[in-house]
mmCIF file of C-alpha atoms and ligand atoms in Angstrom:
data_model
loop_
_atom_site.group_PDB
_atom_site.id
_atom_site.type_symbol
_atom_site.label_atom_id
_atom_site.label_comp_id
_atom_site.label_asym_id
_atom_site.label_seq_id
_atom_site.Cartn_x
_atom_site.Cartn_y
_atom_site.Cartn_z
ATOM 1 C CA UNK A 1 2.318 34.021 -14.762
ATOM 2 C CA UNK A 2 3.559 33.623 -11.197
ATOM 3 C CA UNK A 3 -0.168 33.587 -10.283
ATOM 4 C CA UNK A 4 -1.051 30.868 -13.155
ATOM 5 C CA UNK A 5 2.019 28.659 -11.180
ATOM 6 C CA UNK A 6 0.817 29.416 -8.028
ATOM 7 C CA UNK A 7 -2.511 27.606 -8.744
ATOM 8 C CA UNK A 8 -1.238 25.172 -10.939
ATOM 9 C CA UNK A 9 0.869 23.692 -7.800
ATOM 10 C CA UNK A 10 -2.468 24.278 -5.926
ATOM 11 C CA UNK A 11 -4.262 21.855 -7.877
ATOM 12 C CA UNK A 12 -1.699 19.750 -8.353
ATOM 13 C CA UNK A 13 -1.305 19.173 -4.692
ATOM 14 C CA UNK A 14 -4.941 18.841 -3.905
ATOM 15 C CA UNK A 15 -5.457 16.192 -6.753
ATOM 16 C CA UNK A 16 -2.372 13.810 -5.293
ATOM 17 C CA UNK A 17 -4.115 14.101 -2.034
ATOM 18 C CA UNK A 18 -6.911 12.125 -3.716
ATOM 19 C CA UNK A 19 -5.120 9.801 -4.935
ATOM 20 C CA UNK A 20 -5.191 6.429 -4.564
ATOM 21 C CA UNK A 21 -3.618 3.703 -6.265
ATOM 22 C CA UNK A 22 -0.458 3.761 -9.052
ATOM 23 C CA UNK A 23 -2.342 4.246 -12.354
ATOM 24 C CA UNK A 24 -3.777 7.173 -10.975
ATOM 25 C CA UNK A 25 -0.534 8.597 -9.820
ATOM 26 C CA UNK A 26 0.802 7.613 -13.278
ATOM 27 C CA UNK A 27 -2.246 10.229 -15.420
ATOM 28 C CA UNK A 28 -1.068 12.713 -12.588
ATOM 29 C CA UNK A 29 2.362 12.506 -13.617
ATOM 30 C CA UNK A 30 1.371 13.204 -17.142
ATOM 31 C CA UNK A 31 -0.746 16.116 -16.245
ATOM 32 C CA UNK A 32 1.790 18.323 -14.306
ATOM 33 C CA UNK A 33 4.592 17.310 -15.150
ATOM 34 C CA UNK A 34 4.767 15.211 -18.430
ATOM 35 C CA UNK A 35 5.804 17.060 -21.559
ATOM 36 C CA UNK A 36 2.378 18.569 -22.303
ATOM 37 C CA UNK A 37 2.293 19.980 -19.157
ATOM 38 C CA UNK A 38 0.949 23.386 -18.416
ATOM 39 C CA UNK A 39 4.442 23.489 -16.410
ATOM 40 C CA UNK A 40 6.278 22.355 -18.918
ATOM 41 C CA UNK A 41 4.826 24.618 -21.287
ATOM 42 C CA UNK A 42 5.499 27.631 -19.210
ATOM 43 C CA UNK A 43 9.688 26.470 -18.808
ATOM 44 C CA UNK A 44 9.349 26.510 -22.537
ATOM 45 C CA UNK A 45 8.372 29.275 -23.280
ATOM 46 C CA UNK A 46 10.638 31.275 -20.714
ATOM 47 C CA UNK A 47 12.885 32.444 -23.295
ATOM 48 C CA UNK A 48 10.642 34.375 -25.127
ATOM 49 C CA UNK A 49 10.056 36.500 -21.281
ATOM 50 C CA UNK A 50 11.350 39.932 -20.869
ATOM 51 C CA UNK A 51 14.099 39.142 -18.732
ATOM 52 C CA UNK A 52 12.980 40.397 -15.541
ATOM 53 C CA UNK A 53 9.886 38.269 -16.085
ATOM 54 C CA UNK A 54 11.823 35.626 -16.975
ATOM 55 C CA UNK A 55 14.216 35.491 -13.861
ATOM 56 C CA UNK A 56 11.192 35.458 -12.026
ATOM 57 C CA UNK A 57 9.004 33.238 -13.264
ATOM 58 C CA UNK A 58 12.073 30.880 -14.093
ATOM 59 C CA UNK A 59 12.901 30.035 -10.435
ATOM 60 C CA UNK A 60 9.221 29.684 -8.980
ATOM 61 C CA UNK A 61 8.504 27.504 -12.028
ATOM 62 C CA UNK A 62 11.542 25.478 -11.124
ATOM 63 C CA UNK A 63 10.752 25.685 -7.585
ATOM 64 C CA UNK A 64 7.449 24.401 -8.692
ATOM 65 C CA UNK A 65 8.468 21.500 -10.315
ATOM 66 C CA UNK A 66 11.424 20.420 -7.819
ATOM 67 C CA UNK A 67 7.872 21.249 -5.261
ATOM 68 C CA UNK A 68 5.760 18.427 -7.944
ATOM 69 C CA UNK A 69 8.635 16.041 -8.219
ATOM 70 C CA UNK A 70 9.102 15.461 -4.884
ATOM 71 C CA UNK A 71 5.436 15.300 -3.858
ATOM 72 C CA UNK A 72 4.941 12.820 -6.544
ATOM 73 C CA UNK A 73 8.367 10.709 -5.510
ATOM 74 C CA UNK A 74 6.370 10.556 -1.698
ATOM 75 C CA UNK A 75 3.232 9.349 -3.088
ATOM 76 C CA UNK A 76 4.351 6.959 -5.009
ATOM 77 C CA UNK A 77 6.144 5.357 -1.934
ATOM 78 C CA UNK A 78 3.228 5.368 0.120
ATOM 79 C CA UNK A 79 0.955 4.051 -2.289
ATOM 80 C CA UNK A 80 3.481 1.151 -2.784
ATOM 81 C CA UNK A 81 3.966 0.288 0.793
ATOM 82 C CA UNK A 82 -0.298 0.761 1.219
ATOM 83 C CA UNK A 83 -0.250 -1.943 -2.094
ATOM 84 C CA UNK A 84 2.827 -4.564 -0.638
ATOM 85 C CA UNK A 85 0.505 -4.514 3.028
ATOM 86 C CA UNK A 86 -2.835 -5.144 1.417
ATOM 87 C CA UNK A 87 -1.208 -7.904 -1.423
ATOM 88 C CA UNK A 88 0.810 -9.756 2.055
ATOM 89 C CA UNK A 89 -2.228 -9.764 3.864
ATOM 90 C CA UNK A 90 -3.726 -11.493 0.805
ATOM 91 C CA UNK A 91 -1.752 -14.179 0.544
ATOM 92 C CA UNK A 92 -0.847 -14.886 4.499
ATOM 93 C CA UNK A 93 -1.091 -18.497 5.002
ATOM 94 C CA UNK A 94 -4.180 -18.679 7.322
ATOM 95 C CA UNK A 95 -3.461 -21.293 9.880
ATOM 96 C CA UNK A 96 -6.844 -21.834 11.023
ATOM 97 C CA UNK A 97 -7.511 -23.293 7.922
ATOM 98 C CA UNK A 98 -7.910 -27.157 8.177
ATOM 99 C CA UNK A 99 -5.590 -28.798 5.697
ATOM 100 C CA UNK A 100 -7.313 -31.274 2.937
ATOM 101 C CA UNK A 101 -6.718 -34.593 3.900
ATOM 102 C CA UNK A 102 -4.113 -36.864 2.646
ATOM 103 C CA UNK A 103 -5.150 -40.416 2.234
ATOM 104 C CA UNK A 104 -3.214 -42.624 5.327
ATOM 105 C CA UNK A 105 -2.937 -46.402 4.486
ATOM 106 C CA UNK A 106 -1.991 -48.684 6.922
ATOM 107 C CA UNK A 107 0.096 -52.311 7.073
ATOM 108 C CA UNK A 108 -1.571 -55.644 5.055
ATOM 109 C CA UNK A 109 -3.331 -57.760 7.261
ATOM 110 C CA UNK A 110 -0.771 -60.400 6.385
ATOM 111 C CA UNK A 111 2.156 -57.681 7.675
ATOM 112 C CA UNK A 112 0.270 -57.055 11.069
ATOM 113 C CA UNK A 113 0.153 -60.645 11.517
ATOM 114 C CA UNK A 114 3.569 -61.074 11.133
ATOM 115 C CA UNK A 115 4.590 -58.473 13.321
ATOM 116 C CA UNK A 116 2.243 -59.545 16.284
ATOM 117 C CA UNK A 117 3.461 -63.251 16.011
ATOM 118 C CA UNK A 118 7.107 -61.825 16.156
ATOM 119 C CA UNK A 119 6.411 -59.507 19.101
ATOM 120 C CA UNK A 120 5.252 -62.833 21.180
ATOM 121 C CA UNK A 121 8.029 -64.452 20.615
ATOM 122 C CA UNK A 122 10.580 -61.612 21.111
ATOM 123 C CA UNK A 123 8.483 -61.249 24.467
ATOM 124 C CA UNK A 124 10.322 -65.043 25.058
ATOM 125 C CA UNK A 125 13.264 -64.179 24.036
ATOM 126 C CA UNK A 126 13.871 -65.104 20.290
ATOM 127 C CA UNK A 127 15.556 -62.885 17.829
ATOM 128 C CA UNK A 128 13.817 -61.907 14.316
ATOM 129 C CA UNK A 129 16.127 -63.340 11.414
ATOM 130 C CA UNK A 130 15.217 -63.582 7.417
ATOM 131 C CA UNK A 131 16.460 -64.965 4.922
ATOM 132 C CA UNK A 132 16.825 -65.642 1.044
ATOM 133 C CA UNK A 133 13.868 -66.583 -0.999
ATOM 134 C CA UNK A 134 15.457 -68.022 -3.950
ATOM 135 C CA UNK A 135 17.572 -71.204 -2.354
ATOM 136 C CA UNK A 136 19.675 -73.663 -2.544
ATOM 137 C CA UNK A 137 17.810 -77.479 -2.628
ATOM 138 C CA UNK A 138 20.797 -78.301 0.203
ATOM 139 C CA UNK A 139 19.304 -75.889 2.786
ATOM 140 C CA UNK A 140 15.642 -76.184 1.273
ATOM 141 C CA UNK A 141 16.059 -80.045 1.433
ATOM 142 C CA UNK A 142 19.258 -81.872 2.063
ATOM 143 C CA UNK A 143 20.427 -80.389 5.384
ATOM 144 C CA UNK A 144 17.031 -80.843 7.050
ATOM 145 C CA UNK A 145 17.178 -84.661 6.532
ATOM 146 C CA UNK A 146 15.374 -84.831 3.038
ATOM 147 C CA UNK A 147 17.735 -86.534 0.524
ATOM 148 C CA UNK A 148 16.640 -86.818 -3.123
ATOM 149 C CA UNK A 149 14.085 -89.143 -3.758
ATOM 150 C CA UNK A 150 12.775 -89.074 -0.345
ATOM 151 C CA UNK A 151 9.030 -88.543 -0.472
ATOM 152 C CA UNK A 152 8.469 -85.397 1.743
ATOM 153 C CA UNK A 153 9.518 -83.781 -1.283
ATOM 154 C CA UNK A 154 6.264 -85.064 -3.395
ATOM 155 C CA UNK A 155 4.549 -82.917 -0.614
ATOM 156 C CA UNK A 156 6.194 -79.713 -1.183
ATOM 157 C CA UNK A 157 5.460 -79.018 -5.155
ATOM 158 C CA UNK A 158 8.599 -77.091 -5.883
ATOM 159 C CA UNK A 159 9.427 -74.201 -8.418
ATOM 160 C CA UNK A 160 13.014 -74.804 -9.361
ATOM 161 C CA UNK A 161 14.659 -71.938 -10.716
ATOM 162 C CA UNK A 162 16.103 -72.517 -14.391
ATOM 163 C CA UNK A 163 19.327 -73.031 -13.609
ATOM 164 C CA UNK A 164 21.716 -76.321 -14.453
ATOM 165 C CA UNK A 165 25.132 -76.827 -13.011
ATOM 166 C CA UNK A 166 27.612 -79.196 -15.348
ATOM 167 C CA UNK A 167 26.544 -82.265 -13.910
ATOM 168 C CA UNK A 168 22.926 -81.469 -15.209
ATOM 169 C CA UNK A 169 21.705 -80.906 -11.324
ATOM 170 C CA UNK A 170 18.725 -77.956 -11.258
ATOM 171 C CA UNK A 171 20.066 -77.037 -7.192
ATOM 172 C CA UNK A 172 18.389 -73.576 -7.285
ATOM 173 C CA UNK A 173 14.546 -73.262 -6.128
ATOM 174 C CA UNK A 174 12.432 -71.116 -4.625
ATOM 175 C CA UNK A 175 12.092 -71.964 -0.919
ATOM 176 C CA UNK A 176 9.054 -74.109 0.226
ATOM 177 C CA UNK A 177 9.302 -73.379 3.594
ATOM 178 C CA UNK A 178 11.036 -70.742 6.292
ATOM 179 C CA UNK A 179 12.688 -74.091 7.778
ATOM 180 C CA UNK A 180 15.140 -73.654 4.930
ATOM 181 C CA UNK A 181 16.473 -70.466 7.206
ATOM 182 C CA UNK A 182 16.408 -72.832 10.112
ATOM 183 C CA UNK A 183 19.032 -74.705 8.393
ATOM 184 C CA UNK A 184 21.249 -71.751 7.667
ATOM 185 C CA UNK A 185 20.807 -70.912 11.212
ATOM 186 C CA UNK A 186 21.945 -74.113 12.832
ATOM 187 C CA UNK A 187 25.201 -73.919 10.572
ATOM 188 C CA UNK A 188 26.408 -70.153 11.071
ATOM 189 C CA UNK A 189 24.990 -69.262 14.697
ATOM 190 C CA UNK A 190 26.650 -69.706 17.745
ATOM 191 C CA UNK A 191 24.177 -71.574 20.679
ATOM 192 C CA UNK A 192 21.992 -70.625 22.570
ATOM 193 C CA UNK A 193 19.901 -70.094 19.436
ATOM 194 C CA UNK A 194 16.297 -68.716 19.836
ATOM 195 C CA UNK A 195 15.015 -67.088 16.659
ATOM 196 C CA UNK A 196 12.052 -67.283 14.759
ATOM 197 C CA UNK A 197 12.008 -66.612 10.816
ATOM 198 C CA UNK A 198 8.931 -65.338 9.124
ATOM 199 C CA UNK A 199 8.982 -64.683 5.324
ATOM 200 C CA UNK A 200 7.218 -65.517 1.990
ATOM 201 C CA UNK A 201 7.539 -69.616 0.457
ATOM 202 C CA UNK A 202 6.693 -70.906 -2.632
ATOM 203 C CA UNK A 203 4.843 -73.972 -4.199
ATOM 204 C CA UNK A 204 4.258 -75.099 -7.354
ATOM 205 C CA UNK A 205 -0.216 -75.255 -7.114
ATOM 206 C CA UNK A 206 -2.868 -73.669 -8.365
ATOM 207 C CA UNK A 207 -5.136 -70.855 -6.933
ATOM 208 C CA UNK A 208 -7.837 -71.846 -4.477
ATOM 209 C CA UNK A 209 -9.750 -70.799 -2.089
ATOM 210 C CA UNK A 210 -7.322 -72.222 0.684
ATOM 211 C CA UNK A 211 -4.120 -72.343 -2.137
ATOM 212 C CA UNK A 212 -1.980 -69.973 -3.533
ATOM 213 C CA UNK A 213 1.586 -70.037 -5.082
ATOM 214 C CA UNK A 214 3.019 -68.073 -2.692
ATOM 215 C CA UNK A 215 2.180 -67.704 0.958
ATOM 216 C CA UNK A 216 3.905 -67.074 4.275
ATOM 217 C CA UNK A 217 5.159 -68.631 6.961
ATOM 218 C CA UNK A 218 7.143 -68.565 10.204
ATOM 219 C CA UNK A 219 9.689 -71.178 11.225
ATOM 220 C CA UNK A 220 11.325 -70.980 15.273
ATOM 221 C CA UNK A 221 14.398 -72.749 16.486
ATOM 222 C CA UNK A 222 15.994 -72.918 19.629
ATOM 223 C CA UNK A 223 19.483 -75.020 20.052
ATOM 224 C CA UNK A 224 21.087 -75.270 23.640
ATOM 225 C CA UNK A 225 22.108 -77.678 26.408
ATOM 226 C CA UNK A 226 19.017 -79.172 28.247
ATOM 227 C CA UNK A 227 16.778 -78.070 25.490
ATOM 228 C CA UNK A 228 13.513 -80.959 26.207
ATOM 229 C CA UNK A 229 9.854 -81.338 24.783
ATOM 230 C CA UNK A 230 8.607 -79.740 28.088
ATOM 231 C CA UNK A 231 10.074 -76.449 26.513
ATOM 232 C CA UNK A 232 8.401 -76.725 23.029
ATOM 233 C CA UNK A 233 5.081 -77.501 24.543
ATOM 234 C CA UNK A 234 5.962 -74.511 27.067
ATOM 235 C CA UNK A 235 6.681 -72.208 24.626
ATOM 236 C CA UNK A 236 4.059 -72.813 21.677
ATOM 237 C CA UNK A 237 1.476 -73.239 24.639
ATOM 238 C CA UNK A 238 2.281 -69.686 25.572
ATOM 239 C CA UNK A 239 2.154 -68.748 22.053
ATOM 240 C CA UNK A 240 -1.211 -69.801 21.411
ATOM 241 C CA UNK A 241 -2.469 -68.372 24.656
ATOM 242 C CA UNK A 242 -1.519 -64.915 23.871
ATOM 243 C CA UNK A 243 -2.744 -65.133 20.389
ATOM 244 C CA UNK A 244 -5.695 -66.786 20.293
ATOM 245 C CA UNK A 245 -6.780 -65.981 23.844
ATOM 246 C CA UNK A 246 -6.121 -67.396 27.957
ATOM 247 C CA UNK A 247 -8.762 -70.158 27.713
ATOM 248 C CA UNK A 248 -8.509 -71.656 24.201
ATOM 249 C CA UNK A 249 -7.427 -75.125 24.510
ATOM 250 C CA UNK A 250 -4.799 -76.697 22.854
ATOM 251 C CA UNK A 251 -3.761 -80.228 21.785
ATOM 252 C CA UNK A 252 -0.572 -81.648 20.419
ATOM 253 C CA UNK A 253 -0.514 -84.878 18.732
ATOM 254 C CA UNK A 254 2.183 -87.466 17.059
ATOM 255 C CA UNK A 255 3.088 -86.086 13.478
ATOM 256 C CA UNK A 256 6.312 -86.760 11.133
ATOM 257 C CA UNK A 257 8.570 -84.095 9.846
ATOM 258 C CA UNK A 258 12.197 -85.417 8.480
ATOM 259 C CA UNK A 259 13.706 -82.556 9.941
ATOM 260 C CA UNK A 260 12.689 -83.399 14.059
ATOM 261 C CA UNK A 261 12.242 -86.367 15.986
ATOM 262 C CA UNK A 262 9.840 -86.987 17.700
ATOM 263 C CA UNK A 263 7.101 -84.499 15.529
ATOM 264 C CA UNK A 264 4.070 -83.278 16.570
ATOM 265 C CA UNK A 265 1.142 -80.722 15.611
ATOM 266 C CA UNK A 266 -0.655 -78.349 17.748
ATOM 267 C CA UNK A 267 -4.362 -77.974 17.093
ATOM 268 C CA UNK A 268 -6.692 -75.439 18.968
ATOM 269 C CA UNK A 269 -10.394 -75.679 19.751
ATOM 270 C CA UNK A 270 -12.159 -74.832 16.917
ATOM 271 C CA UNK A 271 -13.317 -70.705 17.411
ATOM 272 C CA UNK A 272 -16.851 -71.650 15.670
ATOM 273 C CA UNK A 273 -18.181 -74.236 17.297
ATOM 274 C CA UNK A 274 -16.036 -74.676 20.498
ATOM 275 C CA UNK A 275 -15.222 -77.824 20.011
ATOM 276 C CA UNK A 276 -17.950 -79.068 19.076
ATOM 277 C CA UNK A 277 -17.663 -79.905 15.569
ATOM 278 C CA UNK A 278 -18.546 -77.865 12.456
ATOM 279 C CA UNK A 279 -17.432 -77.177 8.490
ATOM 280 C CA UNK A 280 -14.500 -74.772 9.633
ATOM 281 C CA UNK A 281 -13.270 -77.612 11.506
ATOM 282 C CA UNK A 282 -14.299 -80.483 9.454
ATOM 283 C CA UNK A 283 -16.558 -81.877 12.287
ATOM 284 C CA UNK A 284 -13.561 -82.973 14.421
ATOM 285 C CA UNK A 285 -13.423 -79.725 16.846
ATOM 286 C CA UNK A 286 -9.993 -78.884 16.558
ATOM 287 C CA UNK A 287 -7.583 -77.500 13.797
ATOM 288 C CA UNK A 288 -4.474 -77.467 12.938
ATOM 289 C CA UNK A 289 -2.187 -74.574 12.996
ATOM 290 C CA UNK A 290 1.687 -75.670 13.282
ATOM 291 C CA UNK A 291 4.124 -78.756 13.022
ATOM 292 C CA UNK A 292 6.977 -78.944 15.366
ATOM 293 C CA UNK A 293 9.330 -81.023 17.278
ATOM 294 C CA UNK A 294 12.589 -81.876 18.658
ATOM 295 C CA UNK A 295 15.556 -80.865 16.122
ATOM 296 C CA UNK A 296 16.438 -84.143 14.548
ATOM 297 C CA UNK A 297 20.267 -85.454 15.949
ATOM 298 C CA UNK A 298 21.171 -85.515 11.989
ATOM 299 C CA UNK A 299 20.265 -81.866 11.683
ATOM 300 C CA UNK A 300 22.038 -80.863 14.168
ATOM 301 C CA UNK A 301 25.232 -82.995 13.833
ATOM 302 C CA UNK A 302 25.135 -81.540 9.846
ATOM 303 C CA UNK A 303 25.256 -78.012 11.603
ATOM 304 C CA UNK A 304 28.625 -78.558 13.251
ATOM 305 C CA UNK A 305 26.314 -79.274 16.937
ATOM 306 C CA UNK A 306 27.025 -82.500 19.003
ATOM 307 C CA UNK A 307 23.734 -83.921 19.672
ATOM 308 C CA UNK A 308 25.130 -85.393 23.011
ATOM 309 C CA UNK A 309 25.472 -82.145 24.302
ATOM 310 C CA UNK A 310 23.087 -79.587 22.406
ATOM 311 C CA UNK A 311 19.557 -80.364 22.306
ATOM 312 C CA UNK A 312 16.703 -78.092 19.841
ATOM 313 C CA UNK A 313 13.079 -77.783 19.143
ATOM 314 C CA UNK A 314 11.566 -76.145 15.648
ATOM 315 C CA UNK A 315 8.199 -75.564 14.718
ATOM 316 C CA UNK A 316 6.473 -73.900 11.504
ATOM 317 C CA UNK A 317 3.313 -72.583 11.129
ATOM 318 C CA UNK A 318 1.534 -70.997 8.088
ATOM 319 C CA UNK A 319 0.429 -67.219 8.849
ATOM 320 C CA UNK A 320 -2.213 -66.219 6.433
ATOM 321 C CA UNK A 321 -4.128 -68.761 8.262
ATOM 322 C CA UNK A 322 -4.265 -67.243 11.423
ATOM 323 C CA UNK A 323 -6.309 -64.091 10.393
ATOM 324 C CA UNK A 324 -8.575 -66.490 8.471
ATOM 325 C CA UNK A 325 -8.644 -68.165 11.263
ATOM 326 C CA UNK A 326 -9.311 -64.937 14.113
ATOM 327 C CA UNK A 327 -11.683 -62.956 11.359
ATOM 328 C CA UNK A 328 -14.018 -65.732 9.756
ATOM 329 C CA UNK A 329 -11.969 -65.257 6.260
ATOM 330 C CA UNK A 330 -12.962 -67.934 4.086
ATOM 331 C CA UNK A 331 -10.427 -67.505 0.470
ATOM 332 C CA UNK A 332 -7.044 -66.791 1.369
ATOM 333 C CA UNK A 333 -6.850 -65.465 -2.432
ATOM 334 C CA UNK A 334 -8.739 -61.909 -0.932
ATOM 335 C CA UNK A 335 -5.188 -60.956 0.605
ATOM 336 C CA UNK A 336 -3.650 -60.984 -2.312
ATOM 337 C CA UNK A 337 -6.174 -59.294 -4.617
ATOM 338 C CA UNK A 338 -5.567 -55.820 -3.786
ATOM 339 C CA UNK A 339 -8.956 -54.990 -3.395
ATOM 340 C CA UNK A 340 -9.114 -51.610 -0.849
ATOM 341 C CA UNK A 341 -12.699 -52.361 -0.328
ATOM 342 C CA UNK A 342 -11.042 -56.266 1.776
ATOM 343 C CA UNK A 343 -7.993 -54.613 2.990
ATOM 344 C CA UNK A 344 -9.295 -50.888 4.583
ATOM 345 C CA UNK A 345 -11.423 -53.722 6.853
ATOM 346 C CA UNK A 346 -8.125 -54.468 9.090
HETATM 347 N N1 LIG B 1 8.304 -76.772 7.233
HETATM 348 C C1 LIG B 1 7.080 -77.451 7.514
HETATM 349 C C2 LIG B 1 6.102 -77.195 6.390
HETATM 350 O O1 LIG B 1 6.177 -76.399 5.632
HETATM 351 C C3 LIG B 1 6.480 -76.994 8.819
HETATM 352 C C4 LIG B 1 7.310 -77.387 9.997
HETATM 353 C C5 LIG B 1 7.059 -78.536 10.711
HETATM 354 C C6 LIG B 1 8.345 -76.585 10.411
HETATM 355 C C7 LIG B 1 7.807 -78.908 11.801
HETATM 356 C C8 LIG B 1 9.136 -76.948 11.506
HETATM 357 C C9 LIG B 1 8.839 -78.103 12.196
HETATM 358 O O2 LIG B 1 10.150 -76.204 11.939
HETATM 359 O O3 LIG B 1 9.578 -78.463 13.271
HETATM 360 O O4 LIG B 1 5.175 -77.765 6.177
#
């Protein structure tokens, strides 16, 4: 019986050797030392020994078993850590790897315009302020020398917002122009003012290829002492320079705006034809890209300034022009279409 033991460990211990994963381990188990074990047999039956026998055979077999348990207890711990190294190298993150690529948009045309035309003039020295777009018709209209019933309002279809005070006014709207911010400006800020005011303005028209309901725009005011139209034709000069180019030329001419005195426009040369006359330019050479002038006395004066002392200049310009304008664009409704296949262009 001792013999029969002695073998039976024998095998046992040369079969784990061979082993090599869990489930294996696990029929192992069963054979040696699960309950239909030849071992477990033989601690069965040691009652029925002779009692020498059984004293005998009673401690090897236990021997044997503590001998089985143990072994078993080891594999099982190697085989785990073997299983935990193989299953982390597995799943290790492999950093060579190059990561799928995550689509990167980039700012609207419109947006980049904005932005460049703000960093020129925060190059001079003005200050970026906004403003609301839903206004009052006294900062839209009234405090930049536009009564009721004046005609620059037939120019400027508005959309007034539904609102009625008792008197039956409608005195909400949605602004028509950045100057609106202008007039805000002149009444809260203390001189010297130099800011310029880009934003979205509204007006009541259709859709066309050079119209649509909403569009942007940039206003600029300065207000100080000695303010003269040598600095307004300074600074917009410089402007135009730096955006359009060093050697595009540039022409201001007479124009009326309520809210300066005396207005003007600047035109450049026409980038098609150089001057020369074409369709962009409606055969004349030149187009028009802003209205400005000096700050009108009344303006001022309304703002709590003493024209006497404090002098201004203001001009406005419409921006979705200017990339129609730089890139050939010929509907302004294409930046507002969403369509990927216009916008990834920029
Ligand atoms: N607000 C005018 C418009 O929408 C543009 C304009 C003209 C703005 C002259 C000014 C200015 O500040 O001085 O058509």
């Amino acid at each position: 019986m001792l013999k029969q033991l002695e073998e039976l460990k024998l095998n046992a211990l040369q079969e784990l050797e061979s082993i090599s994963n869990i489930k294996e381990l696990d029929l192992w188990r069963v054979c040696y030392l699960g309950k239909k074990s030849n071992l477990t047999r033989i601690l069965r039956r040691l009652a029925t020994l002779p009692l020498a026998e059984r004293k005998a055979v009673g401690t090897y077999a236990n021997e044997v078993k503590v001998y089985l348990d143990d072994s078993l207890k080891q594999k099982e711990r190697v085989l785990r850590e073997v299983q935990l190294a193989v299953s982390a190298k597995r799943e290790a993150i492999d950093i060579t790897l190059p990561g799928r690529p995550f689509p990167v948009g980039h700012l609207h045309p419109i947006t980049q315009t904005v932005y460049e035309i703000c960093d020129i003039f925060v190059s001079m020295g003005f200050q970026v302020v906004e403003g609301p777009e839903v206004e009052w018709d006294y900062y839209n209209f009234e405090a930049l020398n536009i009564p009721k019933e004046h005609p620059a309002r037939d120019t400027m279809s508005t959309s007034w917002v539904d609102f009625e005070t008792e008197s039956g006014d409608r005195p909400m709207l949605l602004r028509t122009h950045t100057t609106s911010i202008s007039a805000r400006i002149i009444e809260t800020m203390p001189p010297s003012i130099r800011v310029v005011i880009p934003g979205k303005v509204y007006r009541y028209e259709a859709s066309d290829a050079t119209h649509t309901p909403m569009f942007y725009q940039i206003d600029g005011q300065v207000v100080d002492k000695g303010i003269t139209m040598a600095e307004l034709k300074g600074t917009l000069y410089e402007f135009a320079r730096r955006f359009f180019g060093e050697d595009r030329k540039v022409r201001f001419r007479c124009d009326y705006f309520p809210f300066v005195e005396p207005g003007v426009e600047m035109a450049i040369e026409c980038s098609v034809c150089g001057g020369a006359g074409c369709r962009l330019c409606g055969n004349t050479g030149w187009i028009e890209i802003l209205g400005a002038g000096m700050t009108h006395p009344k303006v001022l004066e309304r703002g709590g300034f003493d024209p006497e002392v404090y002098t201004g200049f203001a001009f406005g310009m419409g921006i979705d022009r200017m990339p129609m304008l730089r890139y050939g664009i010929d509907d302004i409704r294409l930046f507002y279409s969403s369509d990927l296949r216009f916008l990834r262009q920029f």
